[in-house]
XYZ file of N, CA, C and O in Angstrom:
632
model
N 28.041 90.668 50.907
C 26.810 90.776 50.163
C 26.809 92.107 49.429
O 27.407 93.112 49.813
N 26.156 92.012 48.452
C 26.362 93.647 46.980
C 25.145 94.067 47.683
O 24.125 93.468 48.022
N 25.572 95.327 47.805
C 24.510 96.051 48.542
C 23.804 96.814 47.342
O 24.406 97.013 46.287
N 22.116 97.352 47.618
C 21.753 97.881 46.341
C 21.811 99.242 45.890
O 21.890 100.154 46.713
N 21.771 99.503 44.403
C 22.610 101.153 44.795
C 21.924 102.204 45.761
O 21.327 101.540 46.608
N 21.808 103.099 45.921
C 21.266 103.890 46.903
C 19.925 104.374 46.654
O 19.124 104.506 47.579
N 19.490 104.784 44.828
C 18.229 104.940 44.518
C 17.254 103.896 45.484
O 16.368 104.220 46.275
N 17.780 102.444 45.100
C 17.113 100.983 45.472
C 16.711 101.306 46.884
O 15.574 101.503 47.315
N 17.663 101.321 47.414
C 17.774 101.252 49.537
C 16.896 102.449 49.714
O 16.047 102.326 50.596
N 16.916 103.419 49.156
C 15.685 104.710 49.551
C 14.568 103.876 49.707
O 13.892 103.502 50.665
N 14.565 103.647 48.212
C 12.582 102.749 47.723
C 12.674 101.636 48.887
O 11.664 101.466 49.570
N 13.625 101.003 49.105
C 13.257 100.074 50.071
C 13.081 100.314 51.540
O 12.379 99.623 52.279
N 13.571 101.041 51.785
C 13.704 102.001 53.198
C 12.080 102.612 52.953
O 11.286 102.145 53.769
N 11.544 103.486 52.052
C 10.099 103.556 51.891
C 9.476 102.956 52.162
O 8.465 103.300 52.773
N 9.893 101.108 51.688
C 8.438 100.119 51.873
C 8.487 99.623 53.503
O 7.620 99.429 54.355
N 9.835 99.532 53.476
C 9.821 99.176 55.374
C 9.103 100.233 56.067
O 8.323 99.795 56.913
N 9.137 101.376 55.964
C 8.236 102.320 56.549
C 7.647 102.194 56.687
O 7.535 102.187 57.913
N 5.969 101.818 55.804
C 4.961 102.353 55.137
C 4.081 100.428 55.910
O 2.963 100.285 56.405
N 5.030 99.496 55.713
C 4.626 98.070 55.283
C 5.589 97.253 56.222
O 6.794 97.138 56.000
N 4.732 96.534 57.615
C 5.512 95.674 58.566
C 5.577 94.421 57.999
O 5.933 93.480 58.710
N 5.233 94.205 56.585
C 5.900 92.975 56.035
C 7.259 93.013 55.241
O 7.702 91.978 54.744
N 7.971 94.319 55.118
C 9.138 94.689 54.344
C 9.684 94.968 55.020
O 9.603 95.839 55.886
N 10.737 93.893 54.614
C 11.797 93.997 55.953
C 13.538 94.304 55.116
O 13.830 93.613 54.140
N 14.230 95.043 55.480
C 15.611 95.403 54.852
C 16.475 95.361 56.322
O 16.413 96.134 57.278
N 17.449 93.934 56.076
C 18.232 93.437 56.640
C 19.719 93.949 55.777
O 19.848 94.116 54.565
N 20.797 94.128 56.921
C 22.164 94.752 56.414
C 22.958 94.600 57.235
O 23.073 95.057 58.372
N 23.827 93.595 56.354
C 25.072 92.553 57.290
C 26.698 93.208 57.429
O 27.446 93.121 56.455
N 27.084 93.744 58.479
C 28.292 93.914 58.242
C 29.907 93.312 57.729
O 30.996 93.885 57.726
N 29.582 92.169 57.389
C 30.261 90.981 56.365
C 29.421 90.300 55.332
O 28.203 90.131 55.378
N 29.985 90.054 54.695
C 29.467 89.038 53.914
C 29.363 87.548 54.454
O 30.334 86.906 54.857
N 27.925 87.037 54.404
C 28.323 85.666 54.891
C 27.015 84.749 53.485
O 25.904 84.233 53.605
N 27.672 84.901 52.658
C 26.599 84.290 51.454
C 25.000 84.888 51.250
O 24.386 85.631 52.017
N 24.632 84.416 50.200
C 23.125 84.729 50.396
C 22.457 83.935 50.655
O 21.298 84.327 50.515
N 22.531 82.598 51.100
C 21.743 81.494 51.549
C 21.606 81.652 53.545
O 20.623 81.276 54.182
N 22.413 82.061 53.935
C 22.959 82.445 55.085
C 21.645 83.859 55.721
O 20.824 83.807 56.638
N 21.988 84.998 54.720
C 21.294 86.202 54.822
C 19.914 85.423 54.666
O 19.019 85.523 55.505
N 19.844 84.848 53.824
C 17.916 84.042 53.715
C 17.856 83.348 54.975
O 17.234 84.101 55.724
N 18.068 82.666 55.382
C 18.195 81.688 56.527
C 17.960 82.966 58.168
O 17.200 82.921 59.136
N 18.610 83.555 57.912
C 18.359 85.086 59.517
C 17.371 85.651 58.851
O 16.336 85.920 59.461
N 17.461 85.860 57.864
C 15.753 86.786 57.712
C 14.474 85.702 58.027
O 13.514 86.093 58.691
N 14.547 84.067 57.407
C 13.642 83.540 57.732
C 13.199 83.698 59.423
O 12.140 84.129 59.879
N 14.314 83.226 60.098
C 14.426 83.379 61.256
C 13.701 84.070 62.271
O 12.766 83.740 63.001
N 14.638 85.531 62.074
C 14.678 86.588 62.556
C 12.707 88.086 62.419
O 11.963 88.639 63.229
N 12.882 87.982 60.479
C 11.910 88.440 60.229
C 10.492 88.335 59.664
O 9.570 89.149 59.607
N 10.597 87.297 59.340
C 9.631 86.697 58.180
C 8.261 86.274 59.341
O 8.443 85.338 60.119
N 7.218 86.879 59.354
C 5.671 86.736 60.151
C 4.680 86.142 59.169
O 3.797 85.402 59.602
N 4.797 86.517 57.409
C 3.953 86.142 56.717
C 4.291 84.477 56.128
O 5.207 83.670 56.287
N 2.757 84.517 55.238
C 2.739 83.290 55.244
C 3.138 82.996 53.848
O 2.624 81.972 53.399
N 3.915 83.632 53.065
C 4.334 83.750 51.847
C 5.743 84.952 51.543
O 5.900 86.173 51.513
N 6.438 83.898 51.386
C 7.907 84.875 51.746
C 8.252 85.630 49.967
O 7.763 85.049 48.998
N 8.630 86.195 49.876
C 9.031 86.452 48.372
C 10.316 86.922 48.535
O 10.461 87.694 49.484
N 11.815 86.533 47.514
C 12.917 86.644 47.670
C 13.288 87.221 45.993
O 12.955 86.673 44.942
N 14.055 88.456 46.168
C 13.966 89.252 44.851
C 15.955 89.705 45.228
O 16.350 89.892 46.378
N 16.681 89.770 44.260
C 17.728 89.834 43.983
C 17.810 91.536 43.804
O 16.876 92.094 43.227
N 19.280 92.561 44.464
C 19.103 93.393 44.164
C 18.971 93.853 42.806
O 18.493 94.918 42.415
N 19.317 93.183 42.337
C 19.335 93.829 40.388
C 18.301 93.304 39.535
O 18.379 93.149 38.316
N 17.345 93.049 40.268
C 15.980 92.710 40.101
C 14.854 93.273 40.092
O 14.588 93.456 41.280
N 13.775 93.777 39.275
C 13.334 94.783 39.286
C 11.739 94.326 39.351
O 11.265 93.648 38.440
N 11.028 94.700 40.372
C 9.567 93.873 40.360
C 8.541 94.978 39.297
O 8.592 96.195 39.471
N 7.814 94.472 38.419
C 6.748 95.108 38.229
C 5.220 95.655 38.548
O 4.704 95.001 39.454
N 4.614 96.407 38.166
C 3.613 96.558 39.280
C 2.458 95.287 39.880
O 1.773 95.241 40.901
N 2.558 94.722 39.193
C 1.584 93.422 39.319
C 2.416 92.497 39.925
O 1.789 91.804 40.726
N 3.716 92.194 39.837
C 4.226 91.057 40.204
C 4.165 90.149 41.064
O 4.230 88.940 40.845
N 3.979 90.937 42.573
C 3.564 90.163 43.792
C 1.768 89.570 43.975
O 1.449 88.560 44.602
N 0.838 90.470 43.276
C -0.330 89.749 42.238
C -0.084 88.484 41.879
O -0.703 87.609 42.484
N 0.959 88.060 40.719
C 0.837 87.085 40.039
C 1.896 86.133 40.872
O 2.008 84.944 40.574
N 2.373 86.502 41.528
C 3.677 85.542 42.669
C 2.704 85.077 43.845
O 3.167 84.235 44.615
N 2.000 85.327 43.965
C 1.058 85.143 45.541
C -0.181 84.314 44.855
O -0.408 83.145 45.167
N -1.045 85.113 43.788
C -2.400 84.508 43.323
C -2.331 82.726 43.509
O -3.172 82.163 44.210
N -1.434 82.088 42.926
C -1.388 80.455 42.575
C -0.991 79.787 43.803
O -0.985 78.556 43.771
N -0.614 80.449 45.016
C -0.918 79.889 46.360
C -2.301 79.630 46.762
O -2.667 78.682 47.456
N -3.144 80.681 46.199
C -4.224 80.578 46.925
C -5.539 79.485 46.075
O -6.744 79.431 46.317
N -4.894 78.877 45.260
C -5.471 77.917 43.993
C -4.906 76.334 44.612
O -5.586 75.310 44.657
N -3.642 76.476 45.003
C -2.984 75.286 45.183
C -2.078 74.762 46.337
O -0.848 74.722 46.296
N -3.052 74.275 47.610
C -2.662 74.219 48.637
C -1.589 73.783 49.323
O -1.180 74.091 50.443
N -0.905 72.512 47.967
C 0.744 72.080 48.220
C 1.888 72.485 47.442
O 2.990 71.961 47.278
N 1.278 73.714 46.933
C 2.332 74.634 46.357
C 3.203 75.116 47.431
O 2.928 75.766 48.440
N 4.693 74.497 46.843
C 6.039 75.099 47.642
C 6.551 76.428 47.382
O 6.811 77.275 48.237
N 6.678 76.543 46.068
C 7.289 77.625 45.406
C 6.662 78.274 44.063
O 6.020 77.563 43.289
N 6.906 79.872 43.775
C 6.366 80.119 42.741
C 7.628 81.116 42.045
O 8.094 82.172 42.472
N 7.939 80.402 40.917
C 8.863 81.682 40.345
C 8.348 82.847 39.252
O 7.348 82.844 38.535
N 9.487 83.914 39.408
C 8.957 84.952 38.586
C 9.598 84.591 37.305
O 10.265 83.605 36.995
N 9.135 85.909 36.459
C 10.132 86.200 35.099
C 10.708 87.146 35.740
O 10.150 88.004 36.425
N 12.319 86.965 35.453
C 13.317 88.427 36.102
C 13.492 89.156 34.814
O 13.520 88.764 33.648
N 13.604 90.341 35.369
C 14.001 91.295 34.007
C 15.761 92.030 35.342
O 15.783 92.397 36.516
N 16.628 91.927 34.497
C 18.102 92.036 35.344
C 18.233 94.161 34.508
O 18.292 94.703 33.404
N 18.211 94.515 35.839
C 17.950 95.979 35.344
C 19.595 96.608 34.791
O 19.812 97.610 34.110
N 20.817 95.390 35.498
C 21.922 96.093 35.031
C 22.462 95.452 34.028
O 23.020 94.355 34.009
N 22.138 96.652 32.706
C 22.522 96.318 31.491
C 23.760 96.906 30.857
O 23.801 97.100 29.642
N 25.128 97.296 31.939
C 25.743 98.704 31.392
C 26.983 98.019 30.866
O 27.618 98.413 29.888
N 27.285 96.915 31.631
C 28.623 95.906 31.156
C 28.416 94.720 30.449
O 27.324 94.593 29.895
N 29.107 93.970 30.369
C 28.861 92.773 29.323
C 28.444 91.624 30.334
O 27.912 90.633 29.834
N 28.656 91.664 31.878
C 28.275 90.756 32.338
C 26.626 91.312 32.609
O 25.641 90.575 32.562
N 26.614 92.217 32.787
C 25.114 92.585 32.786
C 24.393 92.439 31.694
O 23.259 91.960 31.698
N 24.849 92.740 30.932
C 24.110 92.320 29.320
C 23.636 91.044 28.986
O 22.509 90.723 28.610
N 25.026 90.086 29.241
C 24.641 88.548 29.093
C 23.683 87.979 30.409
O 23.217 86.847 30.286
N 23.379 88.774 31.701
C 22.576 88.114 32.327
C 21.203 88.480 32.203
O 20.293 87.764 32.622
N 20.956 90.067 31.385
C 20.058 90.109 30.987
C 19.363 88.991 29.610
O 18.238 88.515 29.456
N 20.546 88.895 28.849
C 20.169 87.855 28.063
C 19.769 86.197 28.351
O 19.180 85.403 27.617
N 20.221 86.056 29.439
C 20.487 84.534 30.001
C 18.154 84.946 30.800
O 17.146 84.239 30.761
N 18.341 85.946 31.184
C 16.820 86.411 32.048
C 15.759 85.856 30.930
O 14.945 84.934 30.988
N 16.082 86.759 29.913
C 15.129 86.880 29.242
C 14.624 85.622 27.972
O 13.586 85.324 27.381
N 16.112 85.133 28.010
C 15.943 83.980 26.756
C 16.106 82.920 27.594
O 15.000 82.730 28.099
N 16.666 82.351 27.897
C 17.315 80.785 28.541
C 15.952 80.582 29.629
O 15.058 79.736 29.592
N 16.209 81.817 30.685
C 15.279 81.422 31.582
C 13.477 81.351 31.886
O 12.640 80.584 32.362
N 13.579 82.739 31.238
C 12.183 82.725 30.154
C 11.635 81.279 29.659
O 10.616 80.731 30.080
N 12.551 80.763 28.646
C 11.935 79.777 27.695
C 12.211 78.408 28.810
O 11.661 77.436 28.291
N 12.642 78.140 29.688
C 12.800 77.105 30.218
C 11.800 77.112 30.943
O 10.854 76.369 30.680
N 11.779 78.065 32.164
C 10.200 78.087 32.509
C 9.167 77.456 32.115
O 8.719 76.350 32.418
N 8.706 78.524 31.171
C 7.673 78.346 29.940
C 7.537 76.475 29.582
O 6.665 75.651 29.860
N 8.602 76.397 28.992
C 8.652 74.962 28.467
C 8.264 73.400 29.896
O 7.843 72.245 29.839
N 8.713 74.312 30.929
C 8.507 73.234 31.803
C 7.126 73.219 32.643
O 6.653 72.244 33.227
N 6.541 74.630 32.566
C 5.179 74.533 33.047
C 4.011 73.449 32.089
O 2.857 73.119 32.362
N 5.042 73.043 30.691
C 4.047 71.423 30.156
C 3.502 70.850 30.890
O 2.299 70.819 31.145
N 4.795 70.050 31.540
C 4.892 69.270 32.818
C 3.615 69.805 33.292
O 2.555 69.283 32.945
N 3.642 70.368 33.723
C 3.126 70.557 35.023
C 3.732 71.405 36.421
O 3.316 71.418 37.580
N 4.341 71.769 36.080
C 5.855 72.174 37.163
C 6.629 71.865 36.610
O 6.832 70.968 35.792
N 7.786 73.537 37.545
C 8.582 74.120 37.286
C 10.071 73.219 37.941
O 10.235 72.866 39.109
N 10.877 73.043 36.947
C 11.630 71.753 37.958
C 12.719 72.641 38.628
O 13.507 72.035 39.354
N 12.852 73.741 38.520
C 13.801 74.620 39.082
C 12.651 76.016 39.575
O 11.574 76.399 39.120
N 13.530 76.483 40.719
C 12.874 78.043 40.747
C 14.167 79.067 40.473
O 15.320 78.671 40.642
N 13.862 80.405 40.039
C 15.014 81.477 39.920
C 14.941 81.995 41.353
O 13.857 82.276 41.864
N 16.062 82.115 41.977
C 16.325 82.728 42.925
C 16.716 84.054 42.842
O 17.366 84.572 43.750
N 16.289 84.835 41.545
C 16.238 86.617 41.460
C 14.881 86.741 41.999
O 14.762 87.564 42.907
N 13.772 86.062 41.615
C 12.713 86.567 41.862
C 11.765 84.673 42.133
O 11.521 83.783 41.318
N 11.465 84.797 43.802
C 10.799 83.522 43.625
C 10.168 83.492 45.348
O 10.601 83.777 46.464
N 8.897 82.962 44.747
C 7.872 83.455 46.229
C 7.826 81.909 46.617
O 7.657 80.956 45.856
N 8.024 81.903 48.029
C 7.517 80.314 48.658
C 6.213 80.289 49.899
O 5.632 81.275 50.351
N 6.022 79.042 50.208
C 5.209 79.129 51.387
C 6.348 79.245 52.404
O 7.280 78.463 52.593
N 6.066 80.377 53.004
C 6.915 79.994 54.349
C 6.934 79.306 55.489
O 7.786 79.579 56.336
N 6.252 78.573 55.643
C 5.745 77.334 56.515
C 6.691 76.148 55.535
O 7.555 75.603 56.221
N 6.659 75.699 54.126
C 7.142 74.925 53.888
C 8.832 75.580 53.533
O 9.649 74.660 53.500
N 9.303 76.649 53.335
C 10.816 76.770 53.603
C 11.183 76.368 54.809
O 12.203 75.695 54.960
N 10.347 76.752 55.890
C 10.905 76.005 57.249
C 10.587 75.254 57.500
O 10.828 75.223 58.707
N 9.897 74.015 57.125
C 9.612 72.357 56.880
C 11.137 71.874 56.644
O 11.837 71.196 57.395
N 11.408 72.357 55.531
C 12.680 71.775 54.789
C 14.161 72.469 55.240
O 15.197 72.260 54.608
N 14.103 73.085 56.099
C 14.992 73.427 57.086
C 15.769 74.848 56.190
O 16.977 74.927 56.409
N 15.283 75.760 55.389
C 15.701 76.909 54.648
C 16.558 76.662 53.900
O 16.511 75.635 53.223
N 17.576 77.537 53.817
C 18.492 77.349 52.407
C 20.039 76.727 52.863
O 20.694 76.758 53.905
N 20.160 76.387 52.056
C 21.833 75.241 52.207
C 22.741 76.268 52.293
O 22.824 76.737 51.158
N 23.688 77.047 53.274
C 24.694 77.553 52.734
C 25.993 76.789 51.782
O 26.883 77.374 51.165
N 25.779 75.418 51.891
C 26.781 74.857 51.331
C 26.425 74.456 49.739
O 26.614 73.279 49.433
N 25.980 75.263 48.830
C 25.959 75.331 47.102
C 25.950 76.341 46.928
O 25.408 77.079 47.750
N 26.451 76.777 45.958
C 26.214 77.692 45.448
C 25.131 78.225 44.323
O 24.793 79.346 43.943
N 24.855 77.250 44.069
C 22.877 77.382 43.596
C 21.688 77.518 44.890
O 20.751 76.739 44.718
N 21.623 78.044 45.660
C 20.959 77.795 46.793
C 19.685 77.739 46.258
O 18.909 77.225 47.064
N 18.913 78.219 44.725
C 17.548 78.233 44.291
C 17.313 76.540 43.792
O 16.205 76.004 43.771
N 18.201 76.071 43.528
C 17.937 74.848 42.968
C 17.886 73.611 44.091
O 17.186 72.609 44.239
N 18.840 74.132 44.695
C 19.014 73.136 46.205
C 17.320 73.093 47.041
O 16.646 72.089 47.268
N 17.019 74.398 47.330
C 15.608 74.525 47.650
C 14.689 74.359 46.859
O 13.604 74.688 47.337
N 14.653 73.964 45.787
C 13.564 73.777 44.944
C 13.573 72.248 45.395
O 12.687 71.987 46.210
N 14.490 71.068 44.987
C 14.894 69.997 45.174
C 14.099 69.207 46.635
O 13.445 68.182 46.829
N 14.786 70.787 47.768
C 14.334 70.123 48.775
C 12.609 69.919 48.878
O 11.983 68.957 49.322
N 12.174 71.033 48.370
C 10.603 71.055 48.355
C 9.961 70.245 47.919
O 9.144 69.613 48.588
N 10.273 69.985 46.117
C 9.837 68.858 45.848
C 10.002 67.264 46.582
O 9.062 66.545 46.921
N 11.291 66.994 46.696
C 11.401 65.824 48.167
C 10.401 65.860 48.767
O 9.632 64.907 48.643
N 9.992 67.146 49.772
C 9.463 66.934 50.972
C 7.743 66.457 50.370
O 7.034 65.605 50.906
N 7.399 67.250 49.184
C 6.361 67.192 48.785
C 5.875 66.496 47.623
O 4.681 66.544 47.329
């Protein structure tokens, strides 16, 4: 697992301090990130609204505001995704995923909240009920989309 640079792990080491709902888990192998979600559900997760943010993911000050608010509107809401903004812009793969953030995923969103819902969630930034991640038995280690696999399963269940 990419650990986050050290600025990150301070600020996060801060919120675990300060906040017994912030929890910073650190695996001495890598064993996927569907895996690491799955022991934190487990292991740490007490609230009733989990939020899962990618290290190169950068929350804004409102964000967990607008990630939490539409739970409390919509009682069989599974999942809520963010807009990611991808903070590493220094290489070309960072560049194009900032571009893929801001255009592709941006406008797909957008376009699918027509509907009515979101037929995918981003797994950089995406809040669930945690009662219904563990309904649907957490995340698949076996894809490598684990955001889409859990979106899938939610909708199924619901």
């Amino acid at each position: 697992m990419m650990h986050p640079p050290i600025t990150q792990r301070i600020i996060i080491r801060r919120f675990v301090g300060l906040n017994p709902n912030f929890h910073l888990l650190r695996f001495s192998e890598n064993q996927g990130k569907a895996n690491a979600l799955n022991i934190a559900l487990s292991v740490a997760v007490t609230t009733s609204i989990t939020v899962v943010i990618d290290a190169d993911t950068i929350l804004l000050p409102d964000t967990l505001k607008y990630l939490v608010y539409p739970f409390l509107k919509q009682p069989r809401l599974g999942a809520v995704t963010g807009n990611p903004i991808s903070v590493n812009r220094k290489n070309l793969i960072g560049k194009l995923q900032a571009a893929e953030f801001s255009s592709i995923i941006g406008l797909i969103k957008r376009s699918q909240r027509v509907l009515g819902r979101v037929l995918t969630v981003s797994g950089c930034v995406v809040a669930f009920r945690t009662e219904v991640l563990k309904e649907v038995g957490g995340f698949s280690p076996y894809t490598a989309t684990e955001d889409i696999d859990i979106t899938w399963k939610i909708q199924k269940r619901f």
